[in-house]
Tab-separated table of C-alpha atoms in Angstrom:
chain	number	residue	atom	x	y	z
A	1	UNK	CA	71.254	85.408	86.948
A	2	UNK	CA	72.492	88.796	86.814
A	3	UNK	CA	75.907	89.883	86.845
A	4	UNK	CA	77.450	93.326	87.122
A	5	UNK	CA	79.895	94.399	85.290
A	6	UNK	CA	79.806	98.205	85.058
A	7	UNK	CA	81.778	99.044	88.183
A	8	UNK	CA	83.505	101.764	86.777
A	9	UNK	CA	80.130	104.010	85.991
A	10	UNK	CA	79.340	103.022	89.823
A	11	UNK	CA	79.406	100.583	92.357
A	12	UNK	CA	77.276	99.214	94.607
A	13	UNK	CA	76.985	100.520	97.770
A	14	UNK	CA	78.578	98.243	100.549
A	15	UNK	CA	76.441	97.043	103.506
A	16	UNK	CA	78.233	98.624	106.162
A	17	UNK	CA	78.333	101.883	104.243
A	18	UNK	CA	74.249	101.922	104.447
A	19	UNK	CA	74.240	101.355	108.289
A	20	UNK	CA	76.711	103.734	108.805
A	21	UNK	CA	74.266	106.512	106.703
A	22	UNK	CA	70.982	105.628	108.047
A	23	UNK	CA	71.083	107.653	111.645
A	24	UNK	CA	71.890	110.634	109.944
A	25	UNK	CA	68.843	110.291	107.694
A	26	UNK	CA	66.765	109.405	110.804
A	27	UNK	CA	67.798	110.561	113.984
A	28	UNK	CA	70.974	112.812	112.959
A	29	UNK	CA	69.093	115.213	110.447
A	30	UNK	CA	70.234	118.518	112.141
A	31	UNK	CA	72.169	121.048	110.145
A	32	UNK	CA	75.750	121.618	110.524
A	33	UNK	CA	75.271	125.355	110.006
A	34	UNK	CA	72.314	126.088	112.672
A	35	UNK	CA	73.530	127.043	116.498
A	36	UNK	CA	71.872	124.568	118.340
A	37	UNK	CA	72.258	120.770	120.046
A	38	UNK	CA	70.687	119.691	116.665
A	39	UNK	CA	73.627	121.195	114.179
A	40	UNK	CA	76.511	121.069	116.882
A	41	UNK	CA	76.111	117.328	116.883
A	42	UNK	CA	76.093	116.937	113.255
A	43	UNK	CA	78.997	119.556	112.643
A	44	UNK	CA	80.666	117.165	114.793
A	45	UNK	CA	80.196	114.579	112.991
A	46	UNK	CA	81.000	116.734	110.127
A	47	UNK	CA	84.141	117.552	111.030
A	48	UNK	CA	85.402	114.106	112.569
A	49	UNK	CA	84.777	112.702	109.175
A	50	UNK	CA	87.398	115.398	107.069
A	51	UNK	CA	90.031	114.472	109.725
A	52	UNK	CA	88.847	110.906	108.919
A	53	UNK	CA	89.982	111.584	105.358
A	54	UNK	CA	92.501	113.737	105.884
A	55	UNK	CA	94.800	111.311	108.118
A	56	UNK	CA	93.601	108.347	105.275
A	57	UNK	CA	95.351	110.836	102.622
A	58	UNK	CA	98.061	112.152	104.861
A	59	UNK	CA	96.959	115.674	104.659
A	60	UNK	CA	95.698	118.300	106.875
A	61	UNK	CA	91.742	118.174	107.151
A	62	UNK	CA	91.824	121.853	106.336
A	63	UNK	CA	92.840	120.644	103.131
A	64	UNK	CA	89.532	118.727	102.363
A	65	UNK	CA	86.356	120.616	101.091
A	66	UNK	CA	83.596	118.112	100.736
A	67	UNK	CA	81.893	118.620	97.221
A	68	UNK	CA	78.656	116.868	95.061
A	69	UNK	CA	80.828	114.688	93.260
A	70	UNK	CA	83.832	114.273	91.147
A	71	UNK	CA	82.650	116.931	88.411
A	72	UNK	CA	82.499	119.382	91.065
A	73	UNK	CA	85.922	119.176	92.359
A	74	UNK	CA	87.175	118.858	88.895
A	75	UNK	CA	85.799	121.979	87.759
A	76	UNK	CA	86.847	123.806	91.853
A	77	UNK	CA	90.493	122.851	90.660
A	78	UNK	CA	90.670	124.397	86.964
A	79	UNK	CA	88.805	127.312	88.122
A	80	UNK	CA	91.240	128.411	90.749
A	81	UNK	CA	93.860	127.853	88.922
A	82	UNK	CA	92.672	129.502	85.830
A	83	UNK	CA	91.169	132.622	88.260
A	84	UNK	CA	92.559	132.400	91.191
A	85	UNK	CA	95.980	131.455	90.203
A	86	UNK	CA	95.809	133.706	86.904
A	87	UNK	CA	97.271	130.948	85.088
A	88	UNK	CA	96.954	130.823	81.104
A	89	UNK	CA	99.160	128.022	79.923
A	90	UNK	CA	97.322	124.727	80.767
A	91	UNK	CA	98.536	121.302	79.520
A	92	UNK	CA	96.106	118.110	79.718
A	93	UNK	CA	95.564	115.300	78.010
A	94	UNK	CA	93.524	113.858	75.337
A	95	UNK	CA	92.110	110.933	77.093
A	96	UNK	CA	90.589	113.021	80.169
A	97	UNK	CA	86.765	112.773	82.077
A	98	UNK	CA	84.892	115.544	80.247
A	99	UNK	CA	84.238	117.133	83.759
A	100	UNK	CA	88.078	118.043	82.869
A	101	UNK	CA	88.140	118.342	78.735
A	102	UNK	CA	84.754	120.049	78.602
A	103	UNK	CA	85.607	123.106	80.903
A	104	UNK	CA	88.994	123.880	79.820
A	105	UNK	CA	87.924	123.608	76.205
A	106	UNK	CA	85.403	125.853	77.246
A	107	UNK	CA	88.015	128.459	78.864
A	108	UNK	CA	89.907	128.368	75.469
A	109	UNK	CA	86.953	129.269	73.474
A	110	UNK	CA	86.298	132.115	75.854
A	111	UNK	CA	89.886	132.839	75.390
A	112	UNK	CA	91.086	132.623	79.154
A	113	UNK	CA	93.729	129.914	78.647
A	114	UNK	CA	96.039	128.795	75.770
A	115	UNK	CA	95.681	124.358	76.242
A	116	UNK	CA	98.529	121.869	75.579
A	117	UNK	CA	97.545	118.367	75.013
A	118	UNK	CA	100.697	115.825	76.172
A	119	UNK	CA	101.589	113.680	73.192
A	120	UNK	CA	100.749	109.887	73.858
A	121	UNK	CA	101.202	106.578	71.392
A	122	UNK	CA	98.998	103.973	70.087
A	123	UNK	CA	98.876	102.466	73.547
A	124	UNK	CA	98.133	106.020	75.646
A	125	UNK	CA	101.590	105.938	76.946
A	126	UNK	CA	101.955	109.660	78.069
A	127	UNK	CA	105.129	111.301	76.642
A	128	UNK	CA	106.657	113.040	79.797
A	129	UNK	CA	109.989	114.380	77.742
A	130	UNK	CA	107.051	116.327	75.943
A	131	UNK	CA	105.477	117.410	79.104
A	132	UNK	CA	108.576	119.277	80.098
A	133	UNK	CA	109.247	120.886	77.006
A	134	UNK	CA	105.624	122.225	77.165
A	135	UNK	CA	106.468	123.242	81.238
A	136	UNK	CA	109.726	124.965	79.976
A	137	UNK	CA	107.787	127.213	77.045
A	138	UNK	CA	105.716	129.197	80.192
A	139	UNK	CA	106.383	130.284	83.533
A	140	UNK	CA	103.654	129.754	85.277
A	141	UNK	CA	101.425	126.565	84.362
A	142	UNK	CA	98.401	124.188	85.149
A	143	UNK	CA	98.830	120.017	84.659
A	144	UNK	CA	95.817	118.355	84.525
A	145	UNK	CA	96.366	114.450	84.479
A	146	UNK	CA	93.742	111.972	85.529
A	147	UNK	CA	95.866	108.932	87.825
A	148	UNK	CA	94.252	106.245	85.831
A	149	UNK	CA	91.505	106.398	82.785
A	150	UNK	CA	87.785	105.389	83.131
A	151	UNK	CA	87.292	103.575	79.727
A	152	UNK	CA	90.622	101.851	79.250
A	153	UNK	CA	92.241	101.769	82.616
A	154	UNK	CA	95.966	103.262	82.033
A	155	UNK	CA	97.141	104.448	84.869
A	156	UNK	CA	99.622	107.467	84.658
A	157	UNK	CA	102.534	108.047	86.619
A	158	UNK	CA	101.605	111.139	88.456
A	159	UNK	CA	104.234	110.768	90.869
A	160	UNK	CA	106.631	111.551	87.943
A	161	UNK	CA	104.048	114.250	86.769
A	162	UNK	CA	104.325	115.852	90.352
A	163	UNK	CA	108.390	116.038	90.443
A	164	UNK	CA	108.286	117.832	87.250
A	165	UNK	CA	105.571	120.155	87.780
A	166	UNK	CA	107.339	120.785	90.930
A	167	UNK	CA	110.541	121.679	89.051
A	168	UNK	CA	108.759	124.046	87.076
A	169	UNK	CA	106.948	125.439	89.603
A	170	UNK	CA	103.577	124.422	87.920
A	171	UNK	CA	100.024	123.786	89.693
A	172	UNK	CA	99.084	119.845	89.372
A	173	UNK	CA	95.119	118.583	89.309
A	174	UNK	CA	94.746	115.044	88.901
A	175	UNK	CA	91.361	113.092	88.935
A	176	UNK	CA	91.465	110.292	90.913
A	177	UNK	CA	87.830	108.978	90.960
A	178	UNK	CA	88.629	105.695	89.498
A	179	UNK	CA	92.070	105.470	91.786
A	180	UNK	CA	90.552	106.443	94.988
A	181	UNK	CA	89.804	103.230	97.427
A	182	UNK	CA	91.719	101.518	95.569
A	183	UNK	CA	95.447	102.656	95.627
A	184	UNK	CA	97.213	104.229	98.054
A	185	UNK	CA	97.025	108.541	98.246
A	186	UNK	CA	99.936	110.065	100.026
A	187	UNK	CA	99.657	113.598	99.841
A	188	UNK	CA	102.387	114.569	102.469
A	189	UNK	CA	105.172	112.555	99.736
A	190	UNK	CA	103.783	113.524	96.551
A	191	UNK	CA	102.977	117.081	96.070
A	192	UNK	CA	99.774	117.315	94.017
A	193	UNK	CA	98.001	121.011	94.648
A	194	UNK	CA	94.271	119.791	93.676
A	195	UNK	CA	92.786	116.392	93.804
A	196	UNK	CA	89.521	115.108	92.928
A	197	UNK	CA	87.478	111.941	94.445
A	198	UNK	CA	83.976	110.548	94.224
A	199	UNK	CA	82.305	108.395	96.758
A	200	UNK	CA	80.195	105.886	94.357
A	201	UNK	CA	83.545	104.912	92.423
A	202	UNK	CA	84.486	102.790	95.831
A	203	UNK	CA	81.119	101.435	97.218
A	204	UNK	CA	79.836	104.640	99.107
A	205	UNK	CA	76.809	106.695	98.222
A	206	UNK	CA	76.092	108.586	94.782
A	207	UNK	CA	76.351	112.612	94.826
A	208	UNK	CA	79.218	113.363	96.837
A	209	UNK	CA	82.464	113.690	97.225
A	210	UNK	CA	85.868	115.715	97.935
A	211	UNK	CA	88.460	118.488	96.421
A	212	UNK	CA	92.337	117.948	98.281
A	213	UNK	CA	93.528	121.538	97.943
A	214	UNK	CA	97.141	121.659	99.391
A	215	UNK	CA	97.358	124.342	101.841
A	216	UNK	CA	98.562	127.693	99.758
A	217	UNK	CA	96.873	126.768	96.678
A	218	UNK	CA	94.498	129.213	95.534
A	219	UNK	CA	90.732	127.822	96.170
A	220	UNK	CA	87.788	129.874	94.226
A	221	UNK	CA	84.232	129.037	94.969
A	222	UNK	CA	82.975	127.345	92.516
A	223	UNK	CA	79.045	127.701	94.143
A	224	UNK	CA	78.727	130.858	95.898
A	225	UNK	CA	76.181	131.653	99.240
A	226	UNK	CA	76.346	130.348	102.562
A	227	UNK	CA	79.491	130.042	104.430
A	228	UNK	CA	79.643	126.061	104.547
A	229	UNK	CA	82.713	124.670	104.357
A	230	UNK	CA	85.451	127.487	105.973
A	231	UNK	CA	83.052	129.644	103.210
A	232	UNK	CA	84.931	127.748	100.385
A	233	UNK	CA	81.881	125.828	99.305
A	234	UNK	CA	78.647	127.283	99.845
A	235	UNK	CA	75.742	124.871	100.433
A	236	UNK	CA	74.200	122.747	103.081
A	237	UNK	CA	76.801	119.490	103.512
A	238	UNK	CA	75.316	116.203	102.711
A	239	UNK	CA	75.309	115.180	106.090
A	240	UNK	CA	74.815	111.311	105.505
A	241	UNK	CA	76.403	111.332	102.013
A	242	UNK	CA	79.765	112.637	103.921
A	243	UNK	CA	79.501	109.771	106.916
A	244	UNK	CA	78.939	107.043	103.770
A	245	UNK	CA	82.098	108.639	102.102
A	246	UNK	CA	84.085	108.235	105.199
A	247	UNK	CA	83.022	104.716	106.006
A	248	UNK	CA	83.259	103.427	102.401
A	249	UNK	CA	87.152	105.092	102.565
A	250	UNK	CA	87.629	103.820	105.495
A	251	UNK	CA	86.438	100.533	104.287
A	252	UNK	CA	88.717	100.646	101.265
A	253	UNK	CA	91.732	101.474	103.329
A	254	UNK	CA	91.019	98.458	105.823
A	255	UNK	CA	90.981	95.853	103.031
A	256	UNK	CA	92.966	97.519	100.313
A	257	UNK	CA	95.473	94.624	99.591
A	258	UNK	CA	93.512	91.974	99.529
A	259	UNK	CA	91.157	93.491	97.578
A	260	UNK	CA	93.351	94.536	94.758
A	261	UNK	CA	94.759	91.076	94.794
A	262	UNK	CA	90.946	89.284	94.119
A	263	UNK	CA	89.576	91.712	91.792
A	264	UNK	CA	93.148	91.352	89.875
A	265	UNK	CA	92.338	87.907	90.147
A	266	UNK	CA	88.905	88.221	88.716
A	267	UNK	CA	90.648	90.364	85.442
A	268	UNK	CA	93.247	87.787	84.903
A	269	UNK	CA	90.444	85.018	84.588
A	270	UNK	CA	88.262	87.313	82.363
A	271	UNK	CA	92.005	87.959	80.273
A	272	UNK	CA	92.526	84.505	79.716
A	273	UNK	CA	88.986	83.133	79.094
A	274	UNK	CA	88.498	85.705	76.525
A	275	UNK	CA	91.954	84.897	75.012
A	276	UNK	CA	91.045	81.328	75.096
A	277	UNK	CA	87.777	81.526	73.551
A	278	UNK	CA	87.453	84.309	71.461
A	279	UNK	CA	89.438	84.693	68.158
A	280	UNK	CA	90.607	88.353	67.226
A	281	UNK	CA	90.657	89.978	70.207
A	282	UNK	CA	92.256	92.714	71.565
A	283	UNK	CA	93.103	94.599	74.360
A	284	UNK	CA	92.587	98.775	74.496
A	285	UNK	CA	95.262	100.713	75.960
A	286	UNK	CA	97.788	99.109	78.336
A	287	UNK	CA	94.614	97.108	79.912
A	288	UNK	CA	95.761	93.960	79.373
A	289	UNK	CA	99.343	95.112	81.258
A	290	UNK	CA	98.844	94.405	85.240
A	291	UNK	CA	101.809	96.987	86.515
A	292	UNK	CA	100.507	99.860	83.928
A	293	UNK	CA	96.776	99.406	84.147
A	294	UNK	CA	93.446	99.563	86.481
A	295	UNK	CA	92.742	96.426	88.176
A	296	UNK	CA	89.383	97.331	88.116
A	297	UNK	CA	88.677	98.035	84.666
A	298	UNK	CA	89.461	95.977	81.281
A	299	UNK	CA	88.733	98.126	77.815
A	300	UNK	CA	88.501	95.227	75.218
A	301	UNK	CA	88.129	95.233	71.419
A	302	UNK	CA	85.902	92.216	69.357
A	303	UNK	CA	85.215	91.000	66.016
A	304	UNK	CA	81.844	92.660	64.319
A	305	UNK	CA	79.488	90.125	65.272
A	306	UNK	CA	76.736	91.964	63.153
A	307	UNK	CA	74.752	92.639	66.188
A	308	UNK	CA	74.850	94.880	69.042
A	309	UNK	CA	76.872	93.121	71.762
A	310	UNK	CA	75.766	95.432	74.373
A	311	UNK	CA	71.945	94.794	73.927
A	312	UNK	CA	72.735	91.286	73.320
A	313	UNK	CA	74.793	91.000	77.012
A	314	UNK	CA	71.911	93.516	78.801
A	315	UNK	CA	69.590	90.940	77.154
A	316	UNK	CA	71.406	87.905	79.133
A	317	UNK	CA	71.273	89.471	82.233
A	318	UNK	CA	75.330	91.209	81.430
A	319	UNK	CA	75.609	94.569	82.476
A	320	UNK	CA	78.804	96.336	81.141
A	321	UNK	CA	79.301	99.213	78.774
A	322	UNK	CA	81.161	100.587	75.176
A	323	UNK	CA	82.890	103.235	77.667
A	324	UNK	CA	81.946	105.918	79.880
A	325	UNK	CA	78.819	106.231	81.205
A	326	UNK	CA	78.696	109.968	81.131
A	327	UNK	CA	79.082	109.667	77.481
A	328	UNK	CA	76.241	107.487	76.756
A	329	UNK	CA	74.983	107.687	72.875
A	330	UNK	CA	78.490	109.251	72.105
A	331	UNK	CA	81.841	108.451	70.353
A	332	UNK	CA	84.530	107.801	72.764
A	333	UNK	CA	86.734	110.195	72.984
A	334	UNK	CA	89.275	108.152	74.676
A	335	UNK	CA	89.207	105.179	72.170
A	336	UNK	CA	89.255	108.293	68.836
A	337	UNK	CA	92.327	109.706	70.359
A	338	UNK	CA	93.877	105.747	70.360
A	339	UNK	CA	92.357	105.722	66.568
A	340	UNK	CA	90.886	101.851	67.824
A	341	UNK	CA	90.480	100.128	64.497
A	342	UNK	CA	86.708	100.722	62.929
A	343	UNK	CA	84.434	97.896	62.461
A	344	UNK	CA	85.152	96.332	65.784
A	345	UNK	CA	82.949	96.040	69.061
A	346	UNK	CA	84.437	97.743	72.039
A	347	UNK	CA	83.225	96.563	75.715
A	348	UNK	CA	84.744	97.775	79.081
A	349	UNK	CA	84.418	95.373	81.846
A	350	UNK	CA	85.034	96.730	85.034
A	351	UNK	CA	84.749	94.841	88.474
A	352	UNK	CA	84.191	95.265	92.142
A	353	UNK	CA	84.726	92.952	95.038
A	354	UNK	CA	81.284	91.927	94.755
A	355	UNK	CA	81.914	89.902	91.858
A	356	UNK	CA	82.662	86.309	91.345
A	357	UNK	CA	84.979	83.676	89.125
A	358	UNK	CA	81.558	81.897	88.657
A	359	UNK	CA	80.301	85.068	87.001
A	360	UNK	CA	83.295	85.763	85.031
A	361	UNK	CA	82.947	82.331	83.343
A	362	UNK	CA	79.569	83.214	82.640
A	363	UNK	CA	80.391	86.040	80.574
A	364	UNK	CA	82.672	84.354	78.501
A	365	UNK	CA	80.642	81.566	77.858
A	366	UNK	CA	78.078	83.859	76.897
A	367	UNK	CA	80.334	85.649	74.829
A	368	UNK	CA	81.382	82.766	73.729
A	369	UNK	CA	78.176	81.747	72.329
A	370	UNK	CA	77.117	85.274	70.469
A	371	UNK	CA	80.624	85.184	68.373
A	372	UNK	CA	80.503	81.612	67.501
A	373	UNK	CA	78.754	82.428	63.598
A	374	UNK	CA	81.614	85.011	63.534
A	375	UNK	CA	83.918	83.030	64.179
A	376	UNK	CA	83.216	80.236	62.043
């Protein structure tokens, strides 16, 4: 039997979401950008999916520009800010995707921007008092904050983060490609300038997804040719990638409540089996916390068990990971910057509504049954 548990890397992509793709792969393969039948049809399409989106997100579907992923729209954002907007003073934080930490720490070895990291405790609680006392030290700033981390699952408060970069007239980013299909997004009550989203974090198809600029917000083209996408975006759209974005959204939307309510269901089983059965264990981050964390995701912490519990899980048929995927064969940042106690195991579980309390008692009793020498 095998049982994933890696939903946070990417999840599997729903049934409906496939059907929805296929014509556009088959029949539908006409290019938005060409004149005739064949590319009116599909820019059509095209364009009935970003007001699909758009009234999903309560924003204006001139607002969406559909990119290749998360990573893309990440990097759009900081880029127009940094060069469109002319903006030097950028505060982030230390527990950020690299698509975010990598390019900014990039602009400040180039020299471009001066970068503020938001102080945080032991548990990644974001200090916000500190946040405005970095906002009130420059005019004119850019607030990158992720709405809830990949590897430990805090979730931030960017509504708070909004009203005070709105105070201080600052330009917000947040990443929200673990958040998106599963929360709620209003853009028309909280004012966020740039937001990020990838389709394979909420059952839809790998290699594409969307930037939210808010209308007046500087936008610099990241990939420069064509004129694709109101020439913000240059590049053929991913015709069928787009239509499985909308439908897996649209998906996401439909069933949101209930869900959140299962797959919390499925964490709060996996909590208390593990807390049951394993001695020393503990919980990364506010993970363990079900009003301050990612239902989807569960960062935990285990005795040495002089083996590699990864390899040993993978072995059983247990697919979950020590963190990000897109840091595979590197130290977490995320888990350095919480200083997690050396000499300990760290697995994040992270679930979809695919899986199933029969699996989740599976993986403790197979954890179960790998610690037992340590524990005796």
């Amino acid at each position: 039997m095998k049982i994933y548990l890696d939903n946070a890397a990417t999840t599997p992509l729903a049934k409906e979401v496939f059907e929805a793709m296929t014509p556009f792969f088959l029949q539908h393969f006409g290019n938005a950008s060409s004149q005739h039948a064949f590319g009116r049809e599909v820019k059509a399409t095209l364009e009935q999916c970003r007001q699909t989106i758009a009234g999903l997100l309560h924003a204006h579907p001139d607002e969406i520009i559909f990119t290749s992923g998360g990573t893309e729209a990440d990097n759009t954002a900081i880029l127009s800010a940094v060069e469109g907007a002319r903006i030097k003073n950028v505060i982030t934080t230390r527990f950020e995707h690299h698509a975010v930490l990598h390019t900014l720490q990039h602009l400040q070895k180039e020299g471009k921007i001066t970068l503020n990291y938001i102080e945080h405790d032991q548990r990644g609680n974001l200090n916000l008092q500190h946040l405005e006392q970095l906002l009130e030290t420059s005019e004119k700033s850019f607030v990158s904050v992720m709405h809830a981390n990949n590897e430990i699952g805090n979730l931030n408060d960017i509504e708070k983060i909004a009203t005070l970069c709105e105070r201080y007239k600052a330009i917000f980013h947040t990443d929200t490609v673990q958040t998106m299909g599963h929360y709620v997004h209003n853009l028309q009550r909280v004012k966020i300038h740039y937001l990020a989203a990838s389709a394979h974090k909420f059952h839809g198809p790998k290699g594409v997804g969307f930037l939210y600029c808010r209308r007046g917000t500087p936008l610099t083209q990241l990939l420069k040719g064509g004129g694709q996408e109101a020439r913000l975006r240059a590049g053929t759209e991913n015709i069928a990638g787009i239509v499985g974005l909308t439908k897996a959204l649209e998906l996401a939307y439909e069933h949101l409540d209930s869900h959140q309510a299962y797959i919390q269901g499925l964490k709060s089983q996996l909590i208390n089996g593990l807390l049951n059965h394993v001695p020393h264990i503990t919980f990364n981050g506010r993970c363990s916390d079900a009003d301050k964390s990612l239902y989807t995701v569960l960062s935990v912490s285990l005795p040495d068990a002089g083996t590699d519990l990864l390899r040993c899980l993978d072995h059983l048929g247990i697919a979950v990971s020590g963190g990000s995927a897109c840091s595979a064969g590197a130290a977490s940042h995320v888990l350095s910057a919480l200083k997690i106690t050396p000499g300990k195991h760290t697995i994040r579980f992270s679930f979809s509504r695919f899986n199933t309390p029969h699996e989740i008692d599976q993986v403790v009793a197979s954890l179960t049954g790998i610690l037992q020498p340590v524990a005796a």
